[in-house]
Short mmCIF file of C-alpha atoms in Angstrom, two decimals:
data_model
loop_
_atom_site.label_atom_id
_atom_site.label_comp_id
_atom_site.label_asym_id
_atom_site.label_seq_id
_atom_site.Cartn_x
_atom_site.Cartn_y
_atom_site.Cartn_z
CA MET A 1 -63.02 74.87 49.55
CA SER A 2 -59.74 75.93 47.91
CA SER A 3 -58.17 73.98 45.06
CA PRO A 4 -55.18 71.78 45.91
CA LEU A 5 -53.45 73.29 42.87
CA VAL A 6 -53.73 76.88 44.20
CA CYS A 7 -51.56 78.52 46.90
CA ASP A 8 -53.70 79.60 49.89
CA LEU A 9 -51.58 82.73 50.45
CA CYS A 10 -51.52 84.31 46.97
CA SER A 11 -54.48 82.40 45.40
CA LEU A 12 -52.35 81.66 42.31
CA SER A 13 -51.74 78.28 40.72
CA TYR A 14 -48.66 76.33 41.69
CA GLY A 15 -45.87 75.85 39.18
CA LEU A 16 -42.80 73.70 38.69
CA VAL A 17 -40.11 76.32 39.44
CA GLU A 18 -40.75 79.70 41.08
CA LYS A 19 -44.28 78.70 42.21
CA ALA A 20 -43.19 75.22 43.30
CA PRO A 21 -45.34 73.83 46.17
CA LYS A 22 -43.28 73.59 49.38
CA ILE A 23 -44.62 71.59 52.34
CA LEU A 24 -44.05 72.63 55.97
CA ASN A 25 -43.66 70.32 58.99
CA CYS A 26 -47.33 70.82 59.79
CA GLY A 27 -48.37 69.41 56.41
CA ASP A 28 -49.63 72.68 54.97
CA THR A 29 -48.34 73.69 51.49
CA PHE A 30 -47.48 77.12 50.13
CA CYS A 31 -45.72 78.28 46.98
CA LEU A 32 -41.99 79.05 47.02
CA LEU A 33 -42.53 82.75 46.22
CA CYS A 34 -44.87 83.32 49.18
CA LEU A 35 -42.51 81.60 51.62
CA ALA A 36 -39.57 83.59 50.24
CA LYS A 37 -41.58 86.79 50.74
CA ILE A 38 -42.31 85.88 54.37
CA ILE A 39 -38.57 85.43 54.94
CA GLN A 40 -37.77 88.66 53.10
CA ASP A 41 -40.28 90.58 55.28
CA GLY A 42 -38.40 89.41 58.39
CA ALA A 43 -41.18 87.27 59.87
CA THR A 44 -38.85 84.32 60.60
CA PRO A 45 -37.25 84.80 64.05
CA ASP A 46 -34.41 82.44 64.97
CA GLY A 47 -34.46 80.90 61.48
CA ASN A 48 -38.00 79.53 61.87
CA ILE A 49 -41.09 80.06 59.76
CA THR A 50 -44.63 80.08 61.18
CA CYS A 51 -47.48 78.53 59.21
CA ARG A 52 -50.09 81.14 58.31
CA ILE A 53 -52.90 78.58 58.69
CA CYS A 54 -52.16 76.54 61.83
CA ALA A 55 -49.41 78.75 63.41
CA LYS A 56 -47.06 75.80 63.85
CA VAL A 57 -43.35 76.50 63.51
CA THR A 58 -41.03 74.92 60.93
CA SER A 59 -37.25 75.18 61.16
CA LEU A 60 -35.68 76.41 57.95
CA PRO A 61 -32.86 74.30 56.44
CA ALA A 62 -29.40 75.86 56.32
CA GLU A 63 -29.75 76.10 52.52
CA GLY A 64 -32.85 78.27 52.89
CA VAL A 65 -36.48 78.01 51.83
CA THR A 66 -35.67 76.33 48.52
CA ALA A 67 -34.44 73.30 50.47
CA LEU A 68 -37.88 72.70 52.02
CA PRO A 69 -39.46 69.47 50.71
CA THR A 70 -41.58 69.76 47.58
CA ASN A 71 -45.18 68.49 47.68
CA ASN A 72 -44.87 65.78 45.01
CA VAL A 73 -48.61 65.03 45.18
CA VAL A 74 -49.37 68.55 44.00
CA ILE A 75 -46.65 68.25 41.32
CA LYS A 76 -48.24 65.05 40.03
CA LEU A 77 -51.68 66.68 39.90
CA LEU A 78 -50.19 69.63 38.02
CA LYS A 79 -48.63 67.37 35.39
CA GLN A 80 -51.88 65.42 34.98
CA LYS A 81 -53.77 68.66 34.46
CA GLN A 82 -51.24 69.83 31.87
CA GLU A 83 -51.49 66.51 30.01
CA GLU A 84 -55.30 66.71 29.97
CA GLU A 85 -55.20 70.25 28.66
CA ASN A 86 -52.74 69.24 25.94
CA ILE A 87 -54.82 66.35 24.55
CA LEU A 88 -58.21 68.07 24.33
CA CYS A 89 -59.33 70.32 21.45
CA ALA A 90 -59.37 74.04 22.23
CA GLU A 91 -62.28 74.85 19.90
CA PRO A 92 -65.31 76.00 21.99
CA ASP A 93 -67.65 73.41 20.50
CA HIS A 94 -65.10 70.58 20.56
CA LEU A 95 -63.94 70.64 24.21
CA ALA A 96 -64.68 66.96 24.76
CA GLN A 97 -62.80 65.89 21.63
CA LYS A 98 -59.28 64.51 21.83
CA LEU A 99 -56.56 65.78 19.53
CA THR A 100 -56.08 63.05 16.92
CA SER A 101 -54.67 64.84 13.85
CA PHE A 102 -52.33 67.61 12.73
CA CYS A 103 -53.08 70.23 10.10
CA SER A 104 -49.87 70.76 8.06
CA SER A 105 -51.26 73.63 5.99
CA PRO A 106 -48.90 76.64 6.31
CA GLU A 107 -51.63 78.87 7.71
CA CYS A 108 -52.51 76.37 10.47
CA MET A 109 -49.70 74.05 11.63
CA LYS A 110 -51.54 72.84 14.74
CA LEU A 111 -53.13 69.80 16.44
CA ILE A 112 -56.83 69.27 15.73
CA CYS A 113 -59.59 66.86 16.66
CA ILE A 114 -61.67 64.58 14.42
CA VAL A 115 -64.45 67.19 14.26
CA CYS A 116 -61.98 69.88 13.16
CA SER A 117 -60.65 67.64 10.39
CA MET A 118 -64.16 67.23 8.97
CA THR A 119 -65.24 70.86 9.34
CA ILE A 120 -62.79 73.74 9.72
CA HIS A 121 -59.83 71.87 8.21
CA LYS A 122 -61.61 69.58 5.74
CA ASP A 123 -59.83 71.07 2.69
CA HIS A 124 -56.44 71.34 4.43
CA ASP A 125 -53.40 69.09 4.54
CA VAL A 126 -54.46 66.97 7.50
CA LYS A 127 -52.36 64.05 8.70
CA THR A 128 -52.65 61.63 11.59
CA ILE A 129 -50.43 62.51 14.51
CA ASP A 130 -47.93 59.72 13.86
CA LYS A 131 -47.63 60.53 10.14
CA ALA A 132 -47.45 64.27 10.83
CA PHE A 133 -44.75 63.61 13.41
CA GLU A 134 -42.65 61.61 10.94
CA TYR A 135 -43.20 64.12 8.13
CA HIS A 136 -42.31 67.20 10.11
CA ARG A 137 -39.55 65.37 11.96
CA GLU A 138 -37.85 64.50 8.65
CA LEU A 139 -38.45 68.01 7.33
CA ILE A 140 -36.97 69.66 10.40
CA LEU A 141 -34.06 67.20 10.50
CA SER A 142 -33.35 68.05 6.87
CA GLN A 143 -33.38 71.74 7.72
CA VAL A 144 -31.14 71.06 10.71
CA GLN A 145 -28.65 69.29 8.44
CA THR A 146 -28.76 72.23 6.03
CA LEU A 147 -28.20 74.57 8.94
CA LYS A 148 -25.27 72.45 10.13
CA GLY A 149 -23.72 72.79 6.68
CA ILE A 150 -24.22 76.53 6.83
CA LEU A 151 -22.78 76.54 10.35
CA VAL A 152 -19.62 74.92 8.98
CA GLN A 153 -19.37 77.71 6.41
CA VAL A 154 -20.00 80.32 9.11
CA ASP A 155 -17.28 78.82 11.31
CA GLN A 156 -14.90 78.73 8.35
CA LYS A 157 -15.63 82.36 7.56
CA ALA A 158 -15.24 83.26 11.24
CA GLU A 159 -11.88 81.45 11.32
CA ASN A 160 -10.85 83.25 8.15
CA VAL A 161 -11.86 86.60 9.65
CA ASN A 162 -10.01 85.80 12.88
CA SER A 163 -6.90 84.89 10.90
CA GLN A 164 -7.00 88.33 9.25
CA ILE A 165 -7.13 90.36 12.47
CA SER A 166 -3.44 90.06 13.41
CA PRO A 167 -2.15 90.72 9.86
CA LEU A 168 -4.51 93.70 9.63
CA LYS A 169 -3.12 95.10 12.87
CA LEU A 170 0.44 94.64 11.61
CA GLU A 171 -0.43 96.19 8.24
CA LYS A 172 -2.07 99.11 9.99
CA GLU A 173 1.08 99.68 12.05
CA ASN A 174 3.30 99.47 8.94
CA THR A 175 1.04 101.83 6.99
CA GLU A 176 0.98 104.25 9.91
CA LYS A 177 4.80 104.18 9.96
CA ARG A 178 4.94 104.87 6.21
CA ILE A 179 2.55 107.80 6.58
CA ARG A 180 4.55 109.25 9.46
CA ASP A 181 7.83 108.75 7.55
CA ARG A 182 6.38 110.45 4.48
CA PHE A 183 5.17 113.47 6.40
CA ASN A 184 8.32 113.65 8.51
CA LYS A 185 10.24 113.94 5.24
CA ILE A 186 7.85 116.65 4.08
CA LYS A 187 8.23 118.45 7.41
CA ASP A 188 12.02 118.17 7.09
CA TRP A 189 11.90 119.48 3.52
CA VAL A 190 9.63 122.36 4.57
CA SER A 191 11.94 123.17 7.49
CA ARG A 192 15.02 123.11 5.26
CA ARG A 193 13.23 125.18 2.64
CA GLU A 194 12.23 127.70 5.32
CA THR A 195 15.84 127.91 6.52
CA MET A 196 17.04 128.34 2.92
CA LEU A 197 14.53 131.12 2.21
CA LEU A 198 15.39 132.93 5.45
CA GLU A 199 19.09 132.69 4.63
CA SER A 200 18.40 133.99 1.14
CA LEU A 201 16.41 136.86 2.65
CA ASN A 202 19.25 137.73 5.04
CA ASN A 203 21.87 137.54 2.27
CA SER A 204 19.78 139.69 -0.10
CA ALA A 205 19.07 142.25 2.61
CA GLN A 206 22.76 142.33 3.53
CA LYS A 207 23.82 142.84 -0.11
CA ILE A 208 21.28 145.61 -0.62
CA SER A 209 22.31 147.20 2.67
CA GLU A 210 25.98 147.00 1.71
CA GLY A 211 25.18 148.55 -1.68
CA LEU A 212 23.27 151.38 -0.04
CA VAL A 213 26.12 152.03 2.40
CA SER A 214 28.64 151.97 -0.46
CA SER A 215 26.50 154.39 -2.48
CA GLN A 216 26.09 156.58 0.56
CA GLN A 217 29.86 156.66 1.04
CA MET A 218 30.50 157.34 -2.65
CA LEU A 219 27.98 160.18 -2.75
CA GLY A 220 29.47 161.60 0.45
CA THR A 221 32.95 161.50 -1.10
CA LEU A 222 31.64 163.10 -4.30
CA SER A 223 29.89 165.80 -2.27
CA SER A 224 33.00 166.53 -0.23
CA SER A 225 35.22 166.61 -3.33
CA THR A 226 32.83 168.91 -5.18
CA LYS A 227 32.55 171.25 -2.20
CA HIS A 228 36.34 171.35 -1.90
CA THR A 229 36.75 172.20 -5.62
CA ILE A 230 34.14 174.96 -5.38
CA GLU A 231 35.64 176.42 -2.22
CA SER A 232 39.18 176.28 -3.63
CA ILE A 233 38.26 178.04 -6.90
CA GLU A 234 36.14 180.67 -5.13
CA SER A 235 39.01 181.34 -2.74
CA GLN A 236 41.42 181.90 -5.66
CA LEU A 237 38.94 184.18 -7.44
CA ASN A 238 38.36 186.26 -4.32
CA ASN A 239 42.11 186.66 -3.65
CA ASN A 240 43.16 187.76 -7.24
CA SER A 241 43.15 191.52 -6.56
CA GLY A 242 46.66 192.42 -7.79
CA PRO A 243 48.52 191.93 -11.11
CA ALA A 244 50.69 189.19 -9.68
CA ALA A 245 47.69 187.35 -8.33
CA GLN A 246 45.93 187.71 -11.63
CA LEU A 247 48.94 186.24 -13.49
CA GLU A 248 49.03 183.35 -11.01
CA PHE A 249 45.31 182.76 -11.48
CA LEU A 250 45.62 182.72 -15.25
CA LYS A 251 48.43 180.20 -14.99
CA SER A 252 46.12 177.90 -13.01
CA THR A 253 43.07 178.51 -15.20
CA LYS A 254 43.66 175.33 -17.18
CA ASN A 255 43.81 173.24 -13.97
CA TYR A 256 40.73 174.99 -12.60
CA THR A 257 38.87 174.32 -15.81
CA THR A 258 39.94 170.67 -15.88
CA ASN A 259 38.91 170.16 -12.22
CA LEU A 260 35.59 171.93 -12.76
CA ASN A 261 34.81 169.92 -15.89
CA PHE A 262 35.68 166.67 -14.11
CA SER A 263 33.55 167.60 -11.09
CA LEU A 264 30.66 168.68 -13.29
CA GLU A 265 30.86 165.57 -15.45
CA THR A 266 31.13 163.22 -12.45
CA SER A 267 28.34 164.94 -10.53
CA LEU A 268 26.02 165.00 -13.55
CA GLN A 269 26.69 161.33 -14.27
CA ASN A 270 25.88 160.33 -10.72
CA ILE A 271 22.83 162.58 -10.52
CA LYS A 272 21.44 161.19 -13.79
CA ASN A 273 22.11 157.57 -12.76
CA GLU A 274 18.65 155.85 -12.67
CA ASP A 275 19.81 153.37 -10.01
CA TRP A 276 19.46 156.08 -7.38
CA LYS A 277 15.74 156.36 -8.17
CA ILE A 278 14.94 152.64 -7.54
CA ALA A 279 13.77 151.96 -3.99
CA PRO A 280 15.05 148.59 -2.66
CA THR A 281 12.36 145.97 -1.90
CA LEU A 282 12.27 142.57 -0.17
CA THR A 283 9.13 140.42 -0.67
CA PHE A 284 8.17 136.75 -0.55
CA GLU A 285 6.54 135.05 -3.52
CA GLY A 286 5.19 131.54 -2.91
CA TYR A 287 2.26 129.20 -3.32
CA ASP A 288 -1.08 130.29 -1.94
CA GLU A 289 -2.86 128.25 0.74
CA ALA A 290 -5.15 126.45 -1.71
CA THR A 291 -2.17 125.26 -3.77
CA ILE A 292 -0.40 123.97 -0.67
CA ILE A 293 -3.54 122.11 0.49
CA SER A 294 -3.92 120.61 -2.96
CA PHE A 295 -0.29 119.50 -2.87
CA LEU A 296 -0.68 117.88 0.56
CA ALA A 297 -3.82 116.07 -0.63
CA SER A 298 -1.81 114.63 -3.51
CA VAL A 299 0.88 113.29 -1.17
CA GLY A 300 -1.10 110.07 -0.70
CA LYS A 301 -4.28 108.45 0.56
CA VAL A 302 -5.31 105.42 2.60
CA VAL A 303 -6.87 102.64 0.52
CA ALA A 304 -8.94 100.18 2.60
CA LYS A 305 -10.46 97.00 1.22
CA SER A 306 -12.67 94.67 3.24
CA GLY A 307 -14.47 91.43 2.56
CA VAL A 308 -18.20 90.92 1.98
CA ASN A 309 -20.44 93.37 3.77
CA LYS A 310 -21.53 91.58 6.93
CA LYS A 311 -24.99 93.17 6.90
CA GLN A 312 -25.58 92.20 3.27
CA TRP A 313 -24.25 88.67 3.95
CA TYR A 314 -26.57 88.29 6.94
CA GLN A 315 -29.55 89.54 4.92
CA ARG A 316 -28.75 87.09 2.12
CA ARG A 317 -28.42 84.30 4.67
CA VAL A 318 -31.76 85.10 6.33
CA ARG A 319 -33.49 85.53 2.97
CA GLY A 320 -32.05 82.24 1.72
CA THR A 321 -33.13 80.40 4.87
CA THR A 322 -36.62 81.84 4.66
CA GLU A 323 -36.94 80.95 1.01
CA GLY A 324 -35.69 77.44 1.74
CA GLU A 325 -38.36 76.95 4.36
#
């Protein structure tokens, strides 16, 4: 014969919630889980459920299987069984003994019977149930009050933290703006410096180019003048074949000599000029990459300060609570 506290479908004990005993119209009782499984498996045509014992049909309520009436007789038997189990000693040799005392020793903290108090727990802190209840009730209430005080501090800290969120956001935005402004100024300075250097390069190149062109023109003029002097004198020398021509040549000798000396002196001065030997150059001298990086690093830095470390605070709180207990 099956136990009235066990479901005939799953052979498991009834419970107060998921295994609650539900009674059908035929009077048979099954647990809520088994009936729900029957519905889930589709064995309930037209919203009816058939008893697996007597085959009688029960109409399901609109709310479903949970709305079927609960077998209160079974519920009462369950509660009686639980009460009986709670008042009897669990020690193998003390099963018939009622729980009459409480062992308050830290390693025990459990209900015991009269036999336990005289044997296993004879040297422990054993109190009667009513005294143990009052003692531990006051102790726990005291701890609850302490915890309430700590809760007030936690709420205050939480409120303080919450009050800092908006200012932090605003400060972050302001700091971000200052950083962007600083680097925009640096970018502007770098851009202006780049423009200045490029202009300086163009001006220097133009000046050098103009100097080279001027020198080129001057040397060309000197070359043409020298060639003309040479050709003119050679022409006079080649044409002085008669007495008259010789007299004319001698009259012009002083001019020839003056022109030759001037041409020689001018040509020698320009040839010996060291400036012609210097090749023009255009280079860029500036900071190397490491120096620039070092400079940018020195522009500024973000300094962040926060409150107490939340992990450390939590560890201190837990350690303090444990030590207090």
